CSV table of C-alpha atoms in Angstrom, one decimal:
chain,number,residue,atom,x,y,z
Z,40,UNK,CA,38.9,36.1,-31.5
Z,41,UNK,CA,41.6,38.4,-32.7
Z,42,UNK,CA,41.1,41.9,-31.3
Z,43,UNK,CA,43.7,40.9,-28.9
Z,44,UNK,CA,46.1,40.1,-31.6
Z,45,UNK,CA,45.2,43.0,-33.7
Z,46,UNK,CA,45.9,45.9,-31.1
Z,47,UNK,CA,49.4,45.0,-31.4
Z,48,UNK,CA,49.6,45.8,-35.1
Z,49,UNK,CA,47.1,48.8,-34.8
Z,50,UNK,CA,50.2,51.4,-34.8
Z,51,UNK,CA,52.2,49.4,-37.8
Z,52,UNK,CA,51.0,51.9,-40.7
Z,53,UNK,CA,52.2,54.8,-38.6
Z,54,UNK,CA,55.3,53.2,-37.7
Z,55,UNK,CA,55.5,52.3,-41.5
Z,56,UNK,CA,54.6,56.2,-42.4
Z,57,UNK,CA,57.1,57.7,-40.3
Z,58,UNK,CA,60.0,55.5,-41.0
Z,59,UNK,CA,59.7,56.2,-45.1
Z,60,UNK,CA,57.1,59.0,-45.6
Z,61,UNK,CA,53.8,59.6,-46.2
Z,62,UNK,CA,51.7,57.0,-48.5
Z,63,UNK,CA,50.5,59.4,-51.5
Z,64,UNK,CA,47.2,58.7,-53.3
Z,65,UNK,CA,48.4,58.0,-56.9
Z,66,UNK,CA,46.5,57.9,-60.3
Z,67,UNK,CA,47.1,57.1,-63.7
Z,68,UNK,CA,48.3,53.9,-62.0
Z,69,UNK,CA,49.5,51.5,-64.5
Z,70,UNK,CA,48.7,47.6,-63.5
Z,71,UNK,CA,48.3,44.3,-65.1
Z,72,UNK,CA,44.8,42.7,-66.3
Z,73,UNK,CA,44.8,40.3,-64.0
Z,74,UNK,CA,41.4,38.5,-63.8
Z,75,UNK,CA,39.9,35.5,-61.6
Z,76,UNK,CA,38.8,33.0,-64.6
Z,77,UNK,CA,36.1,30.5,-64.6
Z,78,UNK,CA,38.5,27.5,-63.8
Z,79,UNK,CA,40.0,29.4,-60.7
Z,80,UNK,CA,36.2,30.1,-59.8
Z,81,UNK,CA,35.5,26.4,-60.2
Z,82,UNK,CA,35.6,23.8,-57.2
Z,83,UNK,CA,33.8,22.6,-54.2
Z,84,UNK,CA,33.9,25.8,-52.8
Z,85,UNK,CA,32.9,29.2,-54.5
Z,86,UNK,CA,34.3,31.8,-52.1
Z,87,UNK,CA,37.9,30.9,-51.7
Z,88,UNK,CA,40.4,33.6,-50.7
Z,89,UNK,CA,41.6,36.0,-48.6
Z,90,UNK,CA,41.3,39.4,-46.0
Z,91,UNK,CA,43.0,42.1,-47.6
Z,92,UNK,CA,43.6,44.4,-44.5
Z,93,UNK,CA,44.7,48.2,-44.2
Z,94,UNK,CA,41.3,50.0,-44.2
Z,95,UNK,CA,40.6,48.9,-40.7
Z,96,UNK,CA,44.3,49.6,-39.6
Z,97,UNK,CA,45.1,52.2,-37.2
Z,98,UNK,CA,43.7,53.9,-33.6
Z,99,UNK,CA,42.9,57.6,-34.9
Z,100,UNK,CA,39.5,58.1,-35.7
Z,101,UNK,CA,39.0,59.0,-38.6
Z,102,UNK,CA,43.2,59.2,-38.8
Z,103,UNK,CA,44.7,59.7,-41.7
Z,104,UNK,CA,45.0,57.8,-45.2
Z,105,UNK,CA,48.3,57.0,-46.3
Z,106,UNK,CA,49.3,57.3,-42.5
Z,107,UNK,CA,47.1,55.6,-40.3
Z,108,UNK,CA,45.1,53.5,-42.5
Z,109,UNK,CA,45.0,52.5,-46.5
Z,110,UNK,CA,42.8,50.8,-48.8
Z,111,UNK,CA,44.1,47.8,-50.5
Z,112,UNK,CA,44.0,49.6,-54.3
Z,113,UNK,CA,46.9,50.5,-56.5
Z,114,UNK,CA,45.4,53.7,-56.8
Z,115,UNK,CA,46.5,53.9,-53.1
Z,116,UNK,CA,50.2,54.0,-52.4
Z,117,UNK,CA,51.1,51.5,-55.0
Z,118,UNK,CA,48.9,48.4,-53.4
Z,119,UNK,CA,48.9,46.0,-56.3
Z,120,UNK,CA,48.6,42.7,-53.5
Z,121,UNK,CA,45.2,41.3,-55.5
Z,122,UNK,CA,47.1,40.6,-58.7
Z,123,UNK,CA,49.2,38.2,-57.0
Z,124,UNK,CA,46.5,36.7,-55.0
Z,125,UNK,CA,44.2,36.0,-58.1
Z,126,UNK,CA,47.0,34.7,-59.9
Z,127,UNK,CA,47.3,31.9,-57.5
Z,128,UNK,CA,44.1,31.0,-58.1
Z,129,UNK,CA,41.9,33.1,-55.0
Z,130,UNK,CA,38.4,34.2,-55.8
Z,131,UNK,CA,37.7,36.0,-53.0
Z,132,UNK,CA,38.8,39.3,-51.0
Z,133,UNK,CA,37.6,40.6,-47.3
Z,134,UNK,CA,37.7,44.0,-47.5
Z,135,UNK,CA,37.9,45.2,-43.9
Z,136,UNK,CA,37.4,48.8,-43.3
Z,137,UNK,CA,36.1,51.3,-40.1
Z,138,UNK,CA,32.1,52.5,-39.8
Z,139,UNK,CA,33.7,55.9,-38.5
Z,140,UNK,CA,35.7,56.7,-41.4
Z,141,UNK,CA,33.2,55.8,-43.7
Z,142,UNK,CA,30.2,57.5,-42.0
Z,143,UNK,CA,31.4,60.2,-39.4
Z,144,UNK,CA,28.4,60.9,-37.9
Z,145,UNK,CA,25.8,58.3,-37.5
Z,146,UNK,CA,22.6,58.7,-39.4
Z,147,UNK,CA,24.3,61.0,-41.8
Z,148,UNK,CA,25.6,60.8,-45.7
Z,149,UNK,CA,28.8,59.5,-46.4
Z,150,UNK,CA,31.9,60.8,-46.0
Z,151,UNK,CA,32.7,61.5,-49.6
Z,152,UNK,CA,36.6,60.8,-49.9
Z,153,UNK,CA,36.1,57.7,-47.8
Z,154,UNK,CA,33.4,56.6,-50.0
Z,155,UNK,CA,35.3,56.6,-53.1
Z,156,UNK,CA,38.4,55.2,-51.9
Z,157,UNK,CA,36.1,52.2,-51.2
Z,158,UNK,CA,34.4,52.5,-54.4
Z,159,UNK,CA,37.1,52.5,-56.2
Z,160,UNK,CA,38.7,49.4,-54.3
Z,161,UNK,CA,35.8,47.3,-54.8
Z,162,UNK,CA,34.9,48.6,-58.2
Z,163,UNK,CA,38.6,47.6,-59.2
Z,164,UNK,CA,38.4,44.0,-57.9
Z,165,UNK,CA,35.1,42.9,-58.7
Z,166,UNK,CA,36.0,44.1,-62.1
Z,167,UNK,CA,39.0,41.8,-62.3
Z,168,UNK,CA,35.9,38.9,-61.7
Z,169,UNK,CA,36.6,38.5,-58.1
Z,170,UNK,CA,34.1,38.7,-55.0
Z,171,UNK,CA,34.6,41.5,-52.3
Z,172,UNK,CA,33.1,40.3,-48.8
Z,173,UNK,CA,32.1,44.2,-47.3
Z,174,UNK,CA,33.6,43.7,-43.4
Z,175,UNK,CA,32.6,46.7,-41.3
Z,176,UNK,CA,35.6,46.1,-38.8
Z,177,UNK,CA,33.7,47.4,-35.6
Z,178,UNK,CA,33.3,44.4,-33.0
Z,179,UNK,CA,29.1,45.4,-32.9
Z,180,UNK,CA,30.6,49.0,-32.2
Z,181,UNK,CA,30.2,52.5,-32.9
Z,182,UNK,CA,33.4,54.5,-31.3
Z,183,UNK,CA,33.3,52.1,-28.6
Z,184,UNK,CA,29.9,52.1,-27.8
Z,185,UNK,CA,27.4,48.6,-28.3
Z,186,UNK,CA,25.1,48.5,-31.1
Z,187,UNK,CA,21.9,47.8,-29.3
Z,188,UNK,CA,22.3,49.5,-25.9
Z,189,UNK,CA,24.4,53.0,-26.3
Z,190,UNK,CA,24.2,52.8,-30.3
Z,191,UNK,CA,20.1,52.2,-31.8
Z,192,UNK,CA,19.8,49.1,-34.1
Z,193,UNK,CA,18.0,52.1,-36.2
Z,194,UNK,CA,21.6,54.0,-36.6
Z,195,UNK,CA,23.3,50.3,-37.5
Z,196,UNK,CA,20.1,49.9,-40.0
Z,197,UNK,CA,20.8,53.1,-41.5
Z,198,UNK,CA,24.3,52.3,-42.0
Z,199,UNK,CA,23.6,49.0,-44.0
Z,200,UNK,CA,20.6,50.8,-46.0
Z,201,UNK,CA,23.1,53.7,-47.1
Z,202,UNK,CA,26.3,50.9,-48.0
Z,203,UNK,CA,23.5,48.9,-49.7
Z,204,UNK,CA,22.4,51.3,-51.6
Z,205,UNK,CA,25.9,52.6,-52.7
Z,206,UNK,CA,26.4,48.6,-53.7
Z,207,UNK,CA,23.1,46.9,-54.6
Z,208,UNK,CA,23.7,46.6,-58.6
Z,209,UNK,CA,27.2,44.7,-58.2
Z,210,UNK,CA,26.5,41.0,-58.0
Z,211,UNK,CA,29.9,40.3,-56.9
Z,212,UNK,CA,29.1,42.3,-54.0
Z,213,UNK,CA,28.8,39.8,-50.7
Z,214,UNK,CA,27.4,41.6,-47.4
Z,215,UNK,CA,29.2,41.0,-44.3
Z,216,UNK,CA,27.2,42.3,-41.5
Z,217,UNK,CA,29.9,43.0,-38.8
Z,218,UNK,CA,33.2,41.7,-37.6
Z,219,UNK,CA,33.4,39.5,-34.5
Z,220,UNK,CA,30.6,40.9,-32.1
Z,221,UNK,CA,31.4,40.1,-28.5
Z,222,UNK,CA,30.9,40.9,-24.8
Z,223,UNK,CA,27.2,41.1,-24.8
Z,224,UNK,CA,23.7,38.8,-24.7
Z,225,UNK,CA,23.4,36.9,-28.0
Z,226,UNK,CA,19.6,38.2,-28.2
Z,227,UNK,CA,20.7,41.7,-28.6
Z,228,UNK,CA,23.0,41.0,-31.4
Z,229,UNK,CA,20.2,38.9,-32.8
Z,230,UNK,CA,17.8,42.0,-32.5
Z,231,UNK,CA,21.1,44.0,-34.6
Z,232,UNK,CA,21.6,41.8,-37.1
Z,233,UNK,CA,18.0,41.1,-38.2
Z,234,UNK,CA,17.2,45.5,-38.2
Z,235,UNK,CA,20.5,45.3,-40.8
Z,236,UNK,CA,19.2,42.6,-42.7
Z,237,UNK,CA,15.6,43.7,-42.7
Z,238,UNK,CA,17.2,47.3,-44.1
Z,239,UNK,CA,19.4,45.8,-46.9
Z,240,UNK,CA,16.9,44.1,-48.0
Z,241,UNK,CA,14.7,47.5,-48.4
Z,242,UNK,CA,16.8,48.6,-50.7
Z,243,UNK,CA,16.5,45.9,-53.0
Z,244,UNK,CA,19.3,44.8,-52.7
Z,245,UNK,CA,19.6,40.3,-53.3
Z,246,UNK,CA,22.9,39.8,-52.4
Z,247,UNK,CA,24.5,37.1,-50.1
Z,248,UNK,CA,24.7,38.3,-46.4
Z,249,UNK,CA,27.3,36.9,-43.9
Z,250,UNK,CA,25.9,37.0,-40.5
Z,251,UNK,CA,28.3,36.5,-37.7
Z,252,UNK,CA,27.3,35.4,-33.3
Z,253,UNK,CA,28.2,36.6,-30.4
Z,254,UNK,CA,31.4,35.8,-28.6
Z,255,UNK,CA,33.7,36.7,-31.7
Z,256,UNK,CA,31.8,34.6,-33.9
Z,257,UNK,CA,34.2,31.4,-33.0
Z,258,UNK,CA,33.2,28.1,-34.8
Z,259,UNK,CA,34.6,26.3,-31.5
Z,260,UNK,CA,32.7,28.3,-29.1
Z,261,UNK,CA,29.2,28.6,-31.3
Z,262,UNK,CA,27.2,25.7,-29.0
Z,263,UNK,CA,28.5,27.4,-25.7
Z,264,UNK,CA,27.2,29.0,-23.3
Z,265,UNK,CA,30.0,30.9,-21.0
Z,266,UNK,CA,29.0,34.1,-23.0
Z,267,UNK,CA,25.2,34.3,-22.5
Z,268,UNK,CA,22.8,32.0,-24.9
Z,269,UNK,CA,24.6,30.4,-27.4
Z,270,UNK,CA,24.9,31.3,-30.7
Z,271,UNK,CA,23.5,27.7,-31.4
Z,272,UNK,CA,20.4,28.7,-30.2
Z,273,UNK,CA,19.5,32.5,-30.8
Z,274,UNK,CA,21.1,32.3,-34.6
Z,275,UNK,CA,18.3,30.0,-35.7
Z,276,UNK,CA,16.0,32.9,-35.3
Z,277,UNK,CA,18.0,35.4,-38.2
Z,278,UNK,CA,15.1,36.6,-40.3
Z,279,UNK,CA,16.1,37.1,-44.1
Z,280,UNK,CA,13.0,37.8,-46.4
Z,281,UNK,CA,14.9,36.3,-49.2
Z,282,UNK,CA,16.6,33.5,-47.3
Z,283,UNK,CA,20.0,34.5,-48.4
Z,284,UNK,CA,22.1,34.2,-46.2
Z,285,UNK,CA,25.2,32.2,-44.2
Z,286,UNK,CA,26.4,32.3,-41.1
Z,287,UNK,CA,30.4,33.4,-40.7
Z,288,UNK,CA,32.4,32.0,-38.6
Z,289,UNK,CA,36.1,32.4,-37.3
Z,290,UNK,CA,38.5,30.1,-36.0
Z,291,UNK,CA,42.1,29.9,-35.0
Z,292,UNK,CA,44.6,26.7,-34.0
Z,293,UNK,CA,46.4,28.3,-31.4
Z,294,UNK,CA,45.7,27.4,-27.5
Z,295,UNK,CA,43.0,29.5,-27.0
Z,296,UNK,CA,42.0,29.7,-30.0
Z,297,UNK,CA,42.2,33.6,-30.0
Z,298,UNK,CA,44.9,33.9,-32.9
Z,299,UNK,CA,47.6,35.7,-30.8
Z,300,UNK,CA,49.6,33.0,-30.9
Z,301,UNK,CA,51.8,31.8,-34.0
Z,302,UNK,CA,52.0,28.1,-32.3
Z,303,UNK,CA,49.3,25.4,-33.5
Z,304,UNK,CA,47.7,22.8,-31.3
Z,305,UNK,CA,47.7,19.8,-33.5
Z,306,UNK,CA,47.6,19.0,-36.9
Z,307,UNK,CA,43.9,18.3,-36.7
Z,308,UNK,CA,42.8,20.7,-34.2
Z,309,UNK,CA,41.2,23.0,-37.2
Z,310,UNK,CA,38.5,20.0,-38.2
Z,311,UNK,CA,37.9,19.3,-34.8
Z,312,UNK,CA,37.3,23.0,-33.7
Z,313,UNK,CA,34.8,22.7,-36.7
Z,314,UNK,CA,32.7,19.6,-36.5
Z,315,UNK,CA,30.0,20.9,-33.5
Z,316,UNK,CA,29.6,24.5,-35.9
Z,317,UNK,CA,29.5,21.7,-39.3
Z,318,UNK,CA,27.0,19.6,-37.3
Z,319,UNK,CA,24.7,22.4,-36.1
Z,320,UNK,CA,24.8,23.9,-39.6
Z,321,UNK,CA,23.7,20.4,-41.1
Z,322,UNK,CA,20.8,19.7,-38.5
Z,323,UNK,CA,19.4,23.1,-39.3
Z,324,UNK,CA,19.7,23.3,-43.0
Z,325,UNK,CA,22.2,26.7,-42.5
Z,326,UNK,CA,25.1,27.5,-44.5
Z,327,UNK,CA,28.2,28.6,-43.3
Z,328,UNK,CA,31.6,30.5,-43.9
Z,329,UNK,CA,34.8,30.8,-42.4
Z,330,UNK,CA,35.9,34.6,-42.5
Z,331,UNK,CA,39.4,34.1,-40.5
Z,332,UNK,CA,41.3,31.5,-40.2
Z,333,UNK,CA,45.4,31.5,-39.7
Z,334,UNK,CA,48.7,29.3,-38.7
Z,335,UNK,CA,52.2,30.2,-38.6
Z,336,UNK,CA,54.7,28.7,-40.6
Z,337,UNK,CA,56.0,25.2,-38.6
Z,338,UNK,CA,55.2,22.0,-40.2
Z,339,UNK,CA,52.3,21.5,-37.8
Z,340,UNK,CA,50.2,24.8,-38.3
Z,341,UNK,CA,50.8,23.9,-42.1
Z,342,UNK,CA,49.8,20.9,-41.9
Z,343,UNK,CA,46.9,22.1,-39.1
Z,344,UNK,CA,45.5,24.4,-42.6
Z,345,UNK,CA,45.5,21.9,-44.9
Z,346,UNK,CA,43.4,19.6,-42.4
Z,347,UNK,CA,40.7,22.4,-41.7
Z,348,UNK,CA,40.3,23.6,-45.7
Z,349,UNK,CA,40.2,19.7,-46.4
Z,350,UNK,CA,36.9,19.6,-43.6
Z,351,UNK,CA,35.2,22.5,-45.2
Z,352,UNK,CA,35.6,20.5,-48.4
Z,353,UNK,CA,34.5,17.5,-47.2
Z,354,UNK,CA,31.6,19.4,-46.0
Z,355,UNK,CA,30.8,21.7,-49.1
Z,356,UNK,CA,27.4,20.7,-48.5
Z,357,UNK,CA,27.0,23.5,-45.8
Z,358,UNK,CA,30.1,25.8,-46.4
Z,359,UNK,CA,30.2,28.0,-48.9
Z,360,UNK,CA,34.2,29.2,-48.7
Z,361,UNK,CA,37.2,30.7,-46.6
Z,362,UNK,CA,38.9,33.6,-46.3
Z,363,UNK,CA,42.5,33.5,-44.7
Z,364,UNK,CA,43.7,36.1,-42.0
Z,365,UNK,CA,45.3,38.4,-43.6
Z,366,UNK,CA,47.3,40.0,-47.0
Z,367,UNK,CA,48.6,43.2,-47.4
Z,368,UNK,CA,51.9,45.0,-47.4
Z,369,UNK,CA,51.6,47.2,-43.9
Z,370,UNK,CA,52.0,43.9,-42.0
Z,371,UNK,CA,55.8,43.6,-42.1
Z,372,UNK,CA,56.8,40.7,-39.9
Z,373,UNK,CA,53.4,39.7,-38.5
Z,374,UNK,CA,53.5,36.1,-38.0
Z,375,UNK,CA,50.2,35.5,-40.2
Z,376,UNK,CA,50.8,37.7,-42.9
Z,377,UNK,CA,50.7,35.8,-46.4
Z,378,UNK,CA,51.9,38.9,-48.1
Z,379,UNK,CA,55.3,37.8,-50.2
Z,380,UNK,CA,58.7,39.3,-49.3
Z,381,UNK,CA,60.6,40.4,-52.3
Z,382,UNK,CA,58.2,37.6,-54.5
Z,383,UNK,CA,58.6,35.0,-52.5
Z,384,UNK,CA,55.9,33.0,-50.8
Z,385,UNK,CA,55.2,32.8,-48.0
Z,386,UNK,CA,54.9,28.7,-46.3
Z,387,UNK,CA,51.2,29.1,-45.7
Z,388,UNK,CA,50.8,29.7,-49.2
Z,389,UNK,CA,52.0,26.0,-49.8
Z,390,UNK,CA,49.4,24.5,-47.5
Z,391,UNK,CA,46.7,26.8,-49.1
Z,392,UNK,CA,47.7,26.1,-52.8
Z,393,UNK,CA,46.3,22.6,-53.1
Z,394,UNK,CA,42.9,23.8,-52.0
Z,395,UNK,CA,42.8,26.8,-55.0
């Protein structure tokens, strides 16, 4: 759960814009070939990586580009952070970006500058050989309304057959249904995701789909019940007609487990948080993902990443990767950020290096 954590970094692009200037959209844009090679693409997990934030950034709907929100691309304000995460051997990049900026109006084309700018982003990593995991940033929301009760499962059907549409012929192309749904019944989510998945898969479209639960989609909390049915029980019934899918999962080693808090339980609270979500997707013959996951920099949240990349290893059988919470230079001091300062790394770089 981190919409807590993110609210407080919400404003951080327009704090960034007004203390040095607009962000211009740049071309001609001169960058190193950089590529993800078949060794870094080796190892018991395929999807190994990172969110690169920014598109999701910001309060104003639509806001701004360059001052509210920006797409991780060079051809945006200079944003050259994939170069340095491929070259330490990542595979994989969460692109997190807004339904409302993308698609103004629901049921409608898209908007054509915001289309491009993702376009483009995606179009530029996936050409360096990387995978991009698409992350509608919305919380099961449509300008703060719930998909399923004040938003149709038909407008959040047309949205995925329009994005699959846009991406259905780029095999490094990996569909995340939604980030963290929460604060309603797991049967209505369920009833969401499956008119999504039933759409992208009318387009054609073969791709790997992430599917998330309810309650934030938290690996600790998917065999509970203080949120309505657990996710344990409701997510069995996801309905793919090419059986191509995992289920994504979150999880954080702070107290709560919310990720608001740089602090770390223990050293091994990551595997533990884990072991009812690896169980469940063993029993059930599922496949899973971790989408976020994040420590701060004392010895024992290093220590506490090392142990929960070294449990989805141990377990490759039923994980397919991990993406770490978050890159991307618009977080400035934020306690998770992996984004080097003046090319130095950051110290959760030296607990994830071992497992690139």
């Amino acid at each position: 759960m981190k919409n807590t954590r993110l609210m407080g970094w919400l404003t951080l692009g327009a704090f960034l814009w007004g203390c040095g200037g607009p962000l211009e959209e740049q071309s001609g844009t001169q960058e190193p070939e950089t590529r993800a090679n078949e060794v870094t693409l080796a190892g018991p997990l395929p999807y190994r990586g990172i969110n690169l934030a920014g598109a999701e950034f910001g309060s104003a709907i639509p806001g701004t580009h360059g001052k509210d929100y920006v797409y991780p691309d060079p051809a945006y304000a200079n944003y050259t952070t994939a170069d340095y995460y491929i070259t330490k051997g990542m595979t994989t990049f969460r692109l997190p970006f807004m339904w409302e900026r993308l698609q103004r109006t629901r049921n409608a084309a898209f908007d054509a500058t915001e289309l491009s700018r993702l376009k483009t982003t995606v179009n530029r990593l996936t050409g360096k050989g990387a995978t991009v995991i698409l992350d509608p940033h919305n919380y099961a929301r449509y300008n703060g309304a719930l998909i399923g009760s004040g938003i149709p499962n038909a407008d959040f059907a047309d949205f995925w057959t329009r994005l699959a549409n846009e991406f259905k012929g780029n095999a490094k192309v990996v569909f995340g249904l939604m980030n963290e749904p929460h604060s309603m019944p797991t049967e209505q989510w369920l009833a969401a995701a499956n008119a999504a998945i039933q759409a992208i898969r009318n387009t054609g479209a073969t791709q790997l789909i992430l599917v998330p639960g309810n309650a934030w989609t938290g690996a600790h909390s998917w065999t509970s019940n203080w949120y309505g049915t657990p996710n344990a029980t409701v997510m069995l019934q996801v309905k793919d007609p090419r059986n191509n899918y995992a289920f994504e999962v979150h999880q954080y080693l702070d107290s709560d487990s919310s990720g608001t808090q740089a602090s770390c339980v223990s050293t091994t609270i990551g595997a533990q948080r884990m072991q009812s979500f690896t169980n469940w997707l063993r029993a059930n013959g599922k496949k899973g993902f971790l989408g976020e996951v994040a420590g701060g920099t004392d010895s024992v949240c290093l220590s506490a990443l090392d142990n929960i990349l070294d449990h989805l290893e141990a377990n490759s059988d039923v994980y397919l990767g991990w993406t770490y919470w978050a890159g991307g230079p618009w977080w400035g001091s934020y306690f998770f950020s992996l984004e080097p300062a003046s090319g130095v790394d950051k110290p959760q770089m030296s607990a994830l290096s071992s497992h690139l």
